[in-house]
PDB file of C-alpha atoms in Angstrom:
ATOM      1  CA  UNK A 224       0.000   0.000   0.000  1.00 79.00           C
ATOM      2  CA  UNK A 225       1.543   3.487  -0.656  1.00 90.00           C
ATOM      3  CA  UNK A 226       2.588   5.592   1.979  1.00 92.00           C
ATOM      4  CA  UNK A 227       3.300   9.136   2.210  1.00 95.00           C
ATOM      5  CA  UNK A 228       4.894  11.026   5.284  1.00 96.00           C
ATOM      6  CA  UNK A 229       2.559  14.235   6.459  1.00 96.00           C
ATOM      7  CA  UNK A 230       3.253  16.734   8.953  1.00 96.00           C
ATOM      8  CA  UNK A 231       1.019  17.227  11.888  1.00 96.00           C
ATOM      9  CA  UNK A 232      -0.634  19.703  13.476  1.00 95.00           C
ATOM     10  CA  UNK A 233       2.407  20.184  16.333  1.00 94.00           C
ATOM     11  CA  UNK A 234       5.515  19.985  13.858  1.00 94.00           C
ATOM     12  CA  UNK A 235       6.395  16.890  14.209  1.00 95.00           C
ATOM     13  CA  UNK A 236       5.646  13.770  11.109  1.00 96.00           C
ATOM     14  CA  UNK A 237       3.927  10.879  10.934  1.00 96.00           C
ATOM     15  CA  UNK A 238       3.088   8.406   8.224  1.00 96.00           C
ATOM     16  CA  UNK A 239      -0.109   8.519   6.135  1.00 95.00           C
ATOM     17  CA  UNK A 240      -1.181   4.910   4.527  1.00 95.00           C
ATOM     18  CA  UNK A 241      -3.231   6.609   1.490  1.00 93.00           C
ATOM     19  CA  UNK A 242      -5.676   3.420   0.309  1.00 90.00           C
ATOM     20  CA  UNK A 243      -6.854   3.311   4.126  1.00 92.00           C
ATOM     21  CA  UNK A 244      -6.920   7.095   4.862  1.00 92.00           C
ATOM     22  CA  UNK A 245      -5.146   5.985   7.847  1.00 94.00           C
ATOM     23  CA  UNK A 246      -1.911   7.545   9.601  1.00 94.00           C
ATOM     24  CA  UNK A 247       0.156   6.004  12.189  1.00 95.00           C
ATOM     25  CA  UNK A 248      -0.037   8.770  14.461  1.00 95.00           C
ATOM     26  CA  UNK A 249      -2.801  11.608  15.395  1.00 95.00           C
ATOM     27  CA  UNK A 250      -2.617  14.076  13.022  1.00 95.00           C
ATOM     28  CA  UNK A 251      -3.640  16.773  15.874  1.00 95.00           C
ATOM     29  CA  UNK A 252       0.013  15.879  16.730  1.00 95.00           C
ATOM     30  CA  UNK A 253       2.074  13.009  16.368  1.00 96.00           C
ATOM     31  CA  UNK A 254       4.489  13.600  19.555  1.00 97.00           C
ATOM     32  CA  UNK A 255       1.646  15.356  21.474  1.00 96.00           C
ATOM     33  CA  UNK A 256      -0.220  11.959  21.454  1.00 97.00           C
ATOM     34  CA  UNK A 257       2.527   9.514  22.201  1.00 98.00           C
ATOM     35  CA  UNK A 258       3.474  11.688  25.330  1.00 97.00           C
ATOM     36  CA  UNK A 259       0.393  11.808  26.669  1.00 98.00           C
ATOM     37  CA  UNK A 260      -1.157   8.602  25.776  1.00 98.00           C
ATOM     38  CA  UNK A 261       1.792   6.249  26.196  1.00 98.00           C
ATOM     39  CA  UNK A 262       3.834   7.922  28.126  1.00 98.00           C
ATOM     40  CA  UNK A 263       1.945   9.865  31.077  1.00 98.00           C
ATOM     41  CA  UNK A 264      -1.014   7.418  30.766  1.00 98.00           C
ATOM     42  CA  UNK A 265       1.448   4.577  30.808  1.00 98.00           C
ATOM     43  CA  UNK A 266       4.677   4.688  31.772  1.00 98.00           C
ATOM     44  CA  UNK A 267       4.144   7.722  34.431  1.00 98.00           C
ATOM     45  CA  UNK A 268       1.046   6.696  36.156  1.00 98.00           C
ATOM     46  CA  UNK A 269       2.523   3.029  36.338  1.00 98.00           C
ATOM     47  CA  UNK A 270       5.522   4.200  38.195  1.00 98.00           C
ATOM     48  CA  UNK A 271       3.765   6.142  40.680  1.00 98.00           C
ATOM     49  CA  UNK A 272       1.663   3.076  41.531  1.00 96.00           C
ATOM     50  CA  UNK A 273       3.909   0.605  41.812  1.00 97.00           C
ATOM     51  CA  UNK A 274       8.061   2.929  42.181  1.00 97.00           C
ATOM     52  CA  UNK A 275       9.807   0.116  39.912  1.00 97.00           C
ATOM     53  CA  UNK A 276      13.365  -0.253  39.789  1.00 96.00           C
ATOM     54  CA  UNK A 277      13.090  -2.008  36.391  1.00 98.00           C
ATOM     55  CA  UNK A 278      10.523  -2.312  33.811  1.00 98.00           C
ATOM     56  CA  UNK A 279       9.136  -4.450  30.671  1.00 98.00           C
ATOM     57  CA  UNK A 280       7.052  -2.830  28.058  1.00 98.00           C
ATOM     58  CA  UNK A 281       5.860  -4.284  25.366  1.00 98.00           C
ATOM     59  CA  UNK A 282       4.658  -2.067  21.955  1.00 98.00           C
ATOM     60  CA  UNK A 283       2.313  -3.805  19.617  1.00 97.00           C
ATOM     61  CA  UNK A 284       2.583  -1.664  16.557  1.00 95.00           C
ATOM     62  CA  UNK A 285       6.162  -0.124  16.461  1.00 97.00           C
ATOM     63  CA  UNK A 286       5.278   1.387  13.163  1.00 95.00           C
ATOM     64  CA  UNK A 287       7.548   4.655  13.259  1.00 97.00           C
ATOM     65  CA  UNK A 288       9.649   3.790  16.388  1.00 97.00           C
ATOM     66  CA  UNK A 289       8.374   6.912  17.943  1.00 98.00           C
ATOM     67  CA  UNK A 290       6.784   5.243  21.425  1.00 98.00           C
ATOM     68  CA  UNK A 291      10.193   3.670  21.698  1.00 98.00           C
ATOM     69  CA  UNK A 292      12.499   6.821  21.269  1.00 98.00           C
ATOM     70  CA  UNK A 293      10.548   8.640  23.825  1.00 98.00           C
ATOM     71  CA  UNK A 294      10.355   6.037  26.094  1.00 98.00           C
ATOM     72  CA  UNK A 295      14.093   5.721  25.874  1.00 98.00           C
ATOM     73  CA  UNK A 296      14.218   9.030  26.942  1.00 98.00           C
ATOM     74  CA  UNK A 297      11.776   8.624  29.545  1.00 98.00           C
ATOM     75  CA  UNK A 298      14.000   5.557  31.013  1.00 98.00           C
ATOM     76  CA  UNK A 299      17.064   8.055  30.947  1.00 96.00           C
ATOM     77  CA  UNK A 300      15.645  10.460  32.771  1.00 96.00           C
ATOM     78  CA  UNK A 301      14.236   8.212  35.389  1.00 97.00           C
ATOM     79  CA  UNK A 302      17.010   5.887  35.602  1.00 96.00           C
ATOM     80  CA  UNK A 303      14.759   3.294  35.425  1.00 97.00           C
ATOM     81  CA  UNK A 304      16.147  -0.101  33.223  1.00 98.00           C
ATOM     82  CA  UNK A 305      13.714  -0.632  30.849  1.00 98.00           C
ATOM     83  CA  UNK A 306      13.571  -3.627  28.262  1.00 98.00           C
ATOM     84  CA  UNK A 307      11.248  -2.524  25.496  1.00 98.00           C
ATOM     85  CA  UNK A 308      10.075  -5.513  23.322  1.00 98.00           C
ATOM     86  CA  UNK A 309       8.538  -3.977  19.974  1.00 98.00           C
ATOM     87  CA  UNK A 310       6.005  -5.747  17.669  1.00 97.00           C
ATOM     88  CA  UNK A 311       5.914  -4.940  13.880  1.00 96.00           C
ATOM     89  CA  UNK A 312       5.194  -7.028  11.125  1.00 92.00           C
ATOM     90  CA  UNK A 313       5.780  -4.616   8.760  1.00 90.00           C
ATOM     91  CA  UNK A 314       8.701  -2.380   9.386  1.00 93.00           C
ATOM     92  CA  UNK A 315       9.043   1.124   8.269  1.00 94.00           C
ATOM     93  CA  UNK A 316      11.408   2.086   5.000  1.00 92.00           C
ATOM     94  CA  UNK A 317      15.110   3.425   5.690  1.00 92.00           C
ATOM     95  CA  UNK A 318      13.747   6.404   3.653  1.00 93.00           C
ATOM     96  CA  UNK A 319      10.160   6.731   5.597  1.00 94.00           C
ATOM     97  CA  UNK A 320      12.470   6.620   9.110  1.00 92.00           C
ATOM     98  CA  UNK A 321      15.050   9.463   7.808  1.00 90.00           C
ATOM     99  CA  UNK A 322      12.477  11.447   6.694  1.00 93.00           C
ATOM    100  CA  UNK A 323      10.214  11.362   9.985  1.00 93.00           C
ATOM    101  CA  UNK A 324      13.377  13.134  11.793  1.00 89.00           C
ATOM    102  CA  UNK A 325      11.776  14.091  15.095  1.00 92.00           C
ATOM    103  CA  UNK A 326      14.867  15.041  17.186  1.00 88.00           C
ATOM    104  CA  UNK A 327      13.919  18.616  15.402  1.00 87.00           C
ATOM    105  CA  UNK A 328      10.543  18.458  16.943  1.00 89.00           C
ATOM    106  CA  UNK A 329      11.950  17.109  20.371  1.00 93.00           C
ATOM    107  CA  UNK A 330      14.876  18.986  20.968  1.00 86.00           C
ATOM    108  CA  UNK A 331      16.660  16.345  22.547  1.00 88.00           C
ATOM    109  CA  UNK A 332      20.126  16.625  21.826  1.00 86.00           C
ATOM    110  CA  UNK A 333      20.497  12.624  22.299  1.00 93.00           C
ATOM    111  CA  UNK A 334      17.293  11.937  20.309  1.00 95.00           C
ATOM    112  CA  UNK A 335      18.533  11.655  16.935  1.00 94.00           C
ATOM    113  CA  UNK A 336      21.223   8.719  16.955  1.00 95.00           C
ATOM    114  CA  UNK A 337      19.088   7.260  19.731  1.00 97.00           C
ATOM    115  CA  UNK A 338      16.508   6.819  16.710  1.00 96.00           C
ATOM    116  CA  UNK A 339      19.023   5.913  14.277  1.00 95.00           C
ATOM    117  CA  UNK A 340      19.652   3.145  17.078  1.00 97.00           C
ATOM    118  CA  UNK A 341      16.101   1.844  17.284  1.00 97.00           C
ATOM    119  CA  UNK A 342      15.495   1.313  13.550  1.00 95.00           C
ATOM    120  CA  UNK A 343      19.656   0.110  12.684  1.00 95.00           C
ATOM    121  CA  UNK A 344      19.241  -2.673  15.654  1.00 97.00           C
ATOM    122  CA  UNK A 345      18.804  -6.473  14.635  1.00 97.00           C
ATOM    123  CA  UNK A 346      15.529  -7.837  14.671  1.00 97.00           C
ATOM    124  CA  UNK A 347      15.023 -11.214  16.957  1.00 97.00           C
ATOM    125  CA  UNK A 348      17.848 -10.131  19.301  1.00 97.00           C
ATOM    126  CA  UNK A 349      18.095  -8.126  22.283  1.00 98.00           C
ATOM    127  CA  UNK A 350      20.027  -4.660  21.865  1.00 98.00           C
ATOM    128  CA  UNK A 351      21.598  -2.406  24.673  1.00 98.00           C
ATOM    129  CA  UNK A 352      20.202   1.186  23.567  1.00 98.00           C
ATOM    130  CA  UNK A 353      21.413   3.070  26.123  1.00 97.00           C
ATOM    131  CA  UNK A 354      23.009   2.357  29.488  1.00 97.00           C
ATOM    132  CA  UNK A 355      18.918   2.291  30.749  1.00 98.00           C
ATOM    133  CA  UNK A 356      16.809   1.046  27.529  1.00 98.00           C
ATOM    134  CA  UNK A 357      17.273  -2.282  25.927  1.00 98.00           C
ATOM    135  CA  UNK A 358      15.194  -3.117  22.695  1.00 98.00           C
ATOM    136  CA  UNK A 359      14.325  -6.161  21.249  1.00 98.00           C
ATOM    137  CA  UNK A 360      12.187  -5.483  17.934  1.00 98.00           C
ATOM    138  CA  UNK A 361       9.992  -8.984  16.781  1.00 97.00           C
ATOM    139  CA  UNK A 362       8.222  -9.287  13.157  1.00 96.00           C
ATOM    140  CA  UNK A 363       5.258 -11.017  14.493  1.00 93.00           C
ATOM    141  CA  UNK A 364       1.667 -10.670  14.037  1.00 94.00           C
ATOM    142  CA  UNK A 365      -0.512 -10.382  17.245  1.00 96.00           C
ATOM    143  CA  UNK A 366      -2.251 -13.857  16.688  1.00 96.00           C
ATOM    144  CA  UNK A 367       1.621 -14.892  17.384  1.00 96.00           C
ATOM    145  CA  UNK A 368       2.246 -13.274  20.482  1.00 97.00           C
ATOM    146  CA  UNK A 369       3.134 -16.168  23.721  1.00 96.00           C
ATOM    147  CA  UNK A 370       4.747 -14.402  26.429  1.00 98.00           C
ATOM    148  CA  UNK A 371       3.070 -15.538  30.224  1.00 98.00           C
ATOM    149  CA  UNK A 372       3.146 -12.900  32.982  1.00 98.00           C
ATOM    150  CA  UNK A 373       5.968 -10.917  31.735  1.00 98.00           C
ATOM    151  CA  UNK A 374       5.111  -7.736  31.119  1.00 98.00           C
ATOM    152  CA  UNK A 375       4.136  -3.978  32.914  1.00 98.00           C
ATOM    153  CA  UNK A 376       3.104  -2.336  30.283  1.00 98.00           C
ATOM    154  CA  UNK A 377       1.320  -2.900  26.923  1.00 98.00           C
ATOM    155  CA  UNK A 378       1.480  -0.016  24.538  1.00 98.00           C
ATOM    156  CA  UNK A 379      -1.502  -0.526  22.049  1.00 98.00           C
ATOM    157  CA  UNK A 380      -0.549   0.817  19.215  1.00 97.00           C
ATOM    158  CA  UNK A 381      -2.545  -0.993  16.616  1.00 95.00           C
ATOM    159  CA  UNK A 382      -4.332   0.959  13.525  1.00 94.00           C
ATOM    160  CA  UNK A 383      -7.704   1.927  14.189  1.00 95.00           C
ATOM    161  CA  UNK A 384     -10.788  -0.905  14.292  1.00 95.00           C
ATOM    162  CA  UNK A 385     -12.107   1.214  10.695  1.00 94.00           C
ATOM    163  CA  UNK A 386      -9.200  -0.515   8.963  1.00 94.00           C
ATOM    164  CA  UNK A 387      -8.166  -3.230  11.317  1.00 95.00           C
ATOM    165  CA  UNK A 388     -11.029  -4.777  13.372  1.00 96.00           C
ATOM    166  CA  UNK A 389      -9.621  -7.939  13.529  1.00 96.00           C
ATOM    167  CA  UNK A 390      -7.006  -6.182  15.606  1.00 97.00           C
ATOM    168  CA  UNK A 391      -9.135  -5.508  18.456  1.00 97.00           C
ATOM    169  CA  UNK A 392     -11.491  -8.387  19.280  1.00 97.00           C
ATOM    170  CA  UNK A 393     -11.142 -10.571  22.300  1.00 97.00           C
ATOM    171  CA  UNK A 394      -8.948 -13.371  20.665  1.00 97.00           C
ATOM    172  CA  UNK A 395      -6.050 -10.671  20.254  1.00 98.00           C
ATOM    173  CA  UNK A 396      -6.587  -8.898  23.780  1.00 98.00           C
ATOM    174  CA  UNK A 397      -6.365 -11.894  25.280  1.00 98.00           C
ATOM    175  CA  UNK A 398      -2.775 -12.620  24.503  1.00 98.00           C
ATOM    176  CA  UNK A 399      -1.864  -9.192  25.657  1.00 98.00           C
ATOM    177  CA  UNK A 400      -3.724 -10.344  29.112  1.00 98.00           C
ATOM    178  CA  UNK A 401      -1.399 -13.103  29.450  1.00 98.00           C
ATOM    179  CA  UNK A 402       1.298 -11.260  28.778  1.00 98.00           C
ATOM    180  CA  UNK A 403       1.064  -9.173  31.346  1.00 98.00           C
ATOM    181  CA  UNK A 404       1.774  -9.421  34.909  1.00 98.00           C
ATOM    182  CA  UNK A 405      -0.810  -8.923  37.956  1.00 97.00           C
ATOM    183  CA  UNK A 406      -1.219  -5.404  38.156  1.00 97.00           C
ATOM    184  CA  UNK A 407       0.380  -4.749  34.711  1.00 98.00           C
ATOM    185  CA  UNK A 408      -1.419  -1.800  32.721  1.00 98.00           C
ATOM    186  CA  UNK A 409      -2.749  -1.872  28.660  1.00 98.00           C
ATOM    187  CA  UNK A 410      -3.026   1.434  27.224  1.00 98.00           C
ATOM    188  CA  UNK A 411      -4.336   2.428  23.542  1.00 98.00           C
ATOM    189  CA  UNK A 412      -5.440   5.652  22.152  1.00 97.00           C
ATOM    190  CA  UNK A 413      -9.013   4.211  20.813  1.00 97.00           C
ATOM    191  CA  UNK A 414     -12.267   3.787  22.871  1.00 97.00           C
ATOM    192  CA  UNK A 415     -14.553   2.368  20.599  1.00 96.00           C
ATOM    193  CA  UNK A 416     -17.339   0.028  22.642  1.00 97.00           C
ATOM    194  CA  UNK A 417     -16.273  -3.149  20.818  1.00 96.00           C
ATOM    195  CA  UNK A 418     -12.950  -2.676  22.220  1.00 97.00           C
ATOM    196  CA  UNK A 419     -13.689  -1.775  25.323  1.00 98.00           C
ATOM    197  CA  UNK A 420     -16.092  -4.428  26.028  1.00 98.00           C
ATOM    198  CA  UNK A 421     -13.996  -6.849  24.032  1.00 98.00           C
ATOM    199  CA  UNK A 422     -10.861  -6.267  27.508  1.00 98.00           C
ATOM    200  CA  UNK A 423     -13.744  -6.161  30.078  1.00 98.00           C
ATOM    201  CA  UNK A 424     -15.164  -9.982  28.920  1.00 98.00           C
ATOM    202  CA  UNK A 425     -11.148 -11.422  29.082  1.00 97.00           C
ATOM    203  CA  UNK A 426     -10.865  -9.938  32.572  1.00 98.00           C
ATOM    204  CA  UNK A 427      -9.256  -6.278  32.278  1.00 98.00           C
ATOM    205  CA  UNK A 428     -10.616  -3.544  34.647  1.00 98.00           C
ATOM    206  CA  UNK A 429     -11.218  -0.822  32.170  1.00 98.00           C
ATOM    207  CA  UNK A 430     -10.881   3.105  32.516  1.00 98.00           C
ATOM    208  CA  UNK A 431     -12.111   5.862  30.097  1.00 98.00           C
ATOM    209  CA  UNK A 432      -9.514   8.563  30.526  1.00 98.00           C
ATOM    210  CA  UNK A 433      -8.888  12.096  29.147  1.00 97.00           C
ATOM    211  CA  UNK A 434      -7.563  12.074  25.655  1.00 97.00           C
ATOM    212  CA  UNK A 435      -4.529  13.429  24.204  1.00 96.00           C
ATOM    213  CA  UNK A 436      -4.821  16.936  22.185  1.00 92.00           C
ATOM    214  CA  UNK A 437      -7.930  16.655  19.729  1.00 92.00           C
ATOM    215  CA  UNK A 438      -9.584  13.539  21.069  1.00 93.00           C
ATOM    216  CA  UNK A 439     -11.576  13.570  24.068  1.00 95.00           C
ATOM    217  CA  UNK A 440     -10.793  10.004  25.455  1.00 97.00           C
ATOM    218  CA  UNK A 441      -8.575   7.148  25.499  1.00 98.00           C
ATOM    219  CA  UNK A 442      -8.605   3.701  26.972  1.00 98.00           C
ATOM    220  CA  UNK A 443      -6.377   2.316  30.092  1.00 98.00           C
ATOM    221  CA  UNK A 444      -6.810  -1.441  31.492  1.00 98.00           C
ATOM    222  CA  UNK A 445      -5.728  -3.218  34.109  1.00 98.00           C
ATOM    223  CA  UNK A 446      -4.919  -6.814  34.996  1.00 98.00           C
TER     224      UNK A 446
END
């Protein structure tokens, strides 16, 4: 399917898949709703429930690599050792990554070989990052995920149930359930009733939370 990168509404890029009229990231702001959705909604309120020393999230969609350079940021910052597993069964271009280039919208003086780092590591294999981020990036669909009880936080990064319903029904959530521990959170951008109702029936505890700029409400779960 063609692709096309877009800019969004706060500077920084995002990809737009053109036969779906589907992007990867809001277009209200592609940073804007990682931070806020994934990060505060995730990784932040996490930590000040449960003041880990160490953490393991795992992405499902790593599509631009985006959630992962900010949350190698975020484990920086914290000092908190982070291994970040990353699904994507479809992996973005050399030229889409170079030309998403958000250290300019980020400011980050580290962010821009820390990116170049996330996309240039091997696939299968676990990868040091940074003294506080490992990554290990897995071409698998969701059908194929098997991990028991090993993960704090799911990032639910999936495109949209328009596009990709088959993405969010029960038989999916469900492997994200086991994968988590007790007390691990899921976290995803959409609140469509499907969905929602779809983690309620496989056991998630399910809260309706304020959305990131231009969306009123997002979805975070807990097992």
């Amino acid at each position: 399917m063609k692709r096309s990168i877009v800019t969004t509404e706060d500077g920084s890029k995002t990809i737009r898949v053109e036969d779906w009229d589907e992007h990867y990231h809001s277009t209200h702001g592609a940073v804007q709703e990682s931070r806020h959705v994934y990060i505060q909604a995730g990784l932040d309120f996490y930590v000040d429930k449960h003041h880990p020393q160490s953490m393991t999230v795992l992405e499902a969609g790593f599509g631009t690599g985006l959630n992962a350079l900010l949350t190698c940021l975020w484990s920086q910052k914290s000092d908190i050792q982070l291994d970040y597993l990353g699904m994507e069964a479809f992996p973005v271009s050399e030229a889409e990554r170079a030309a998403l280039d958000y250290h300019k919208t980020l400011g980050e003086e580290s962010a821009q070989e820390l990116y170049e780092q996330l996309h240039l590591a091997e696939w299968e294999k676990h990868v040091e990052i940074s003294k506080t981020f490992r990554l290990k990036k897995q071409k698998l669909m969701f059908s194929e995920l098997g991990l028991q009880n090993q993960v704090d936080v799911v990032f639910y990064d999936a495109f949209g149930p328009r596009v990709q319903p088959e993405l969010w029904e029960k038989s999916i959530f469900q492997n994200f359930y086991k994968a988590l521990k007790p007390g691990g959170i899921f976290v995803t951008y959409c609140v469509k009733g499907t969905a929602r109702r779809a983690l309620q029936e496989i056991g998630f505890e399910v809260d309706i939370i304020e959305g990131p700029p231009g969306k009123r409400h997002m979805m975070r779960a807990y097992k």
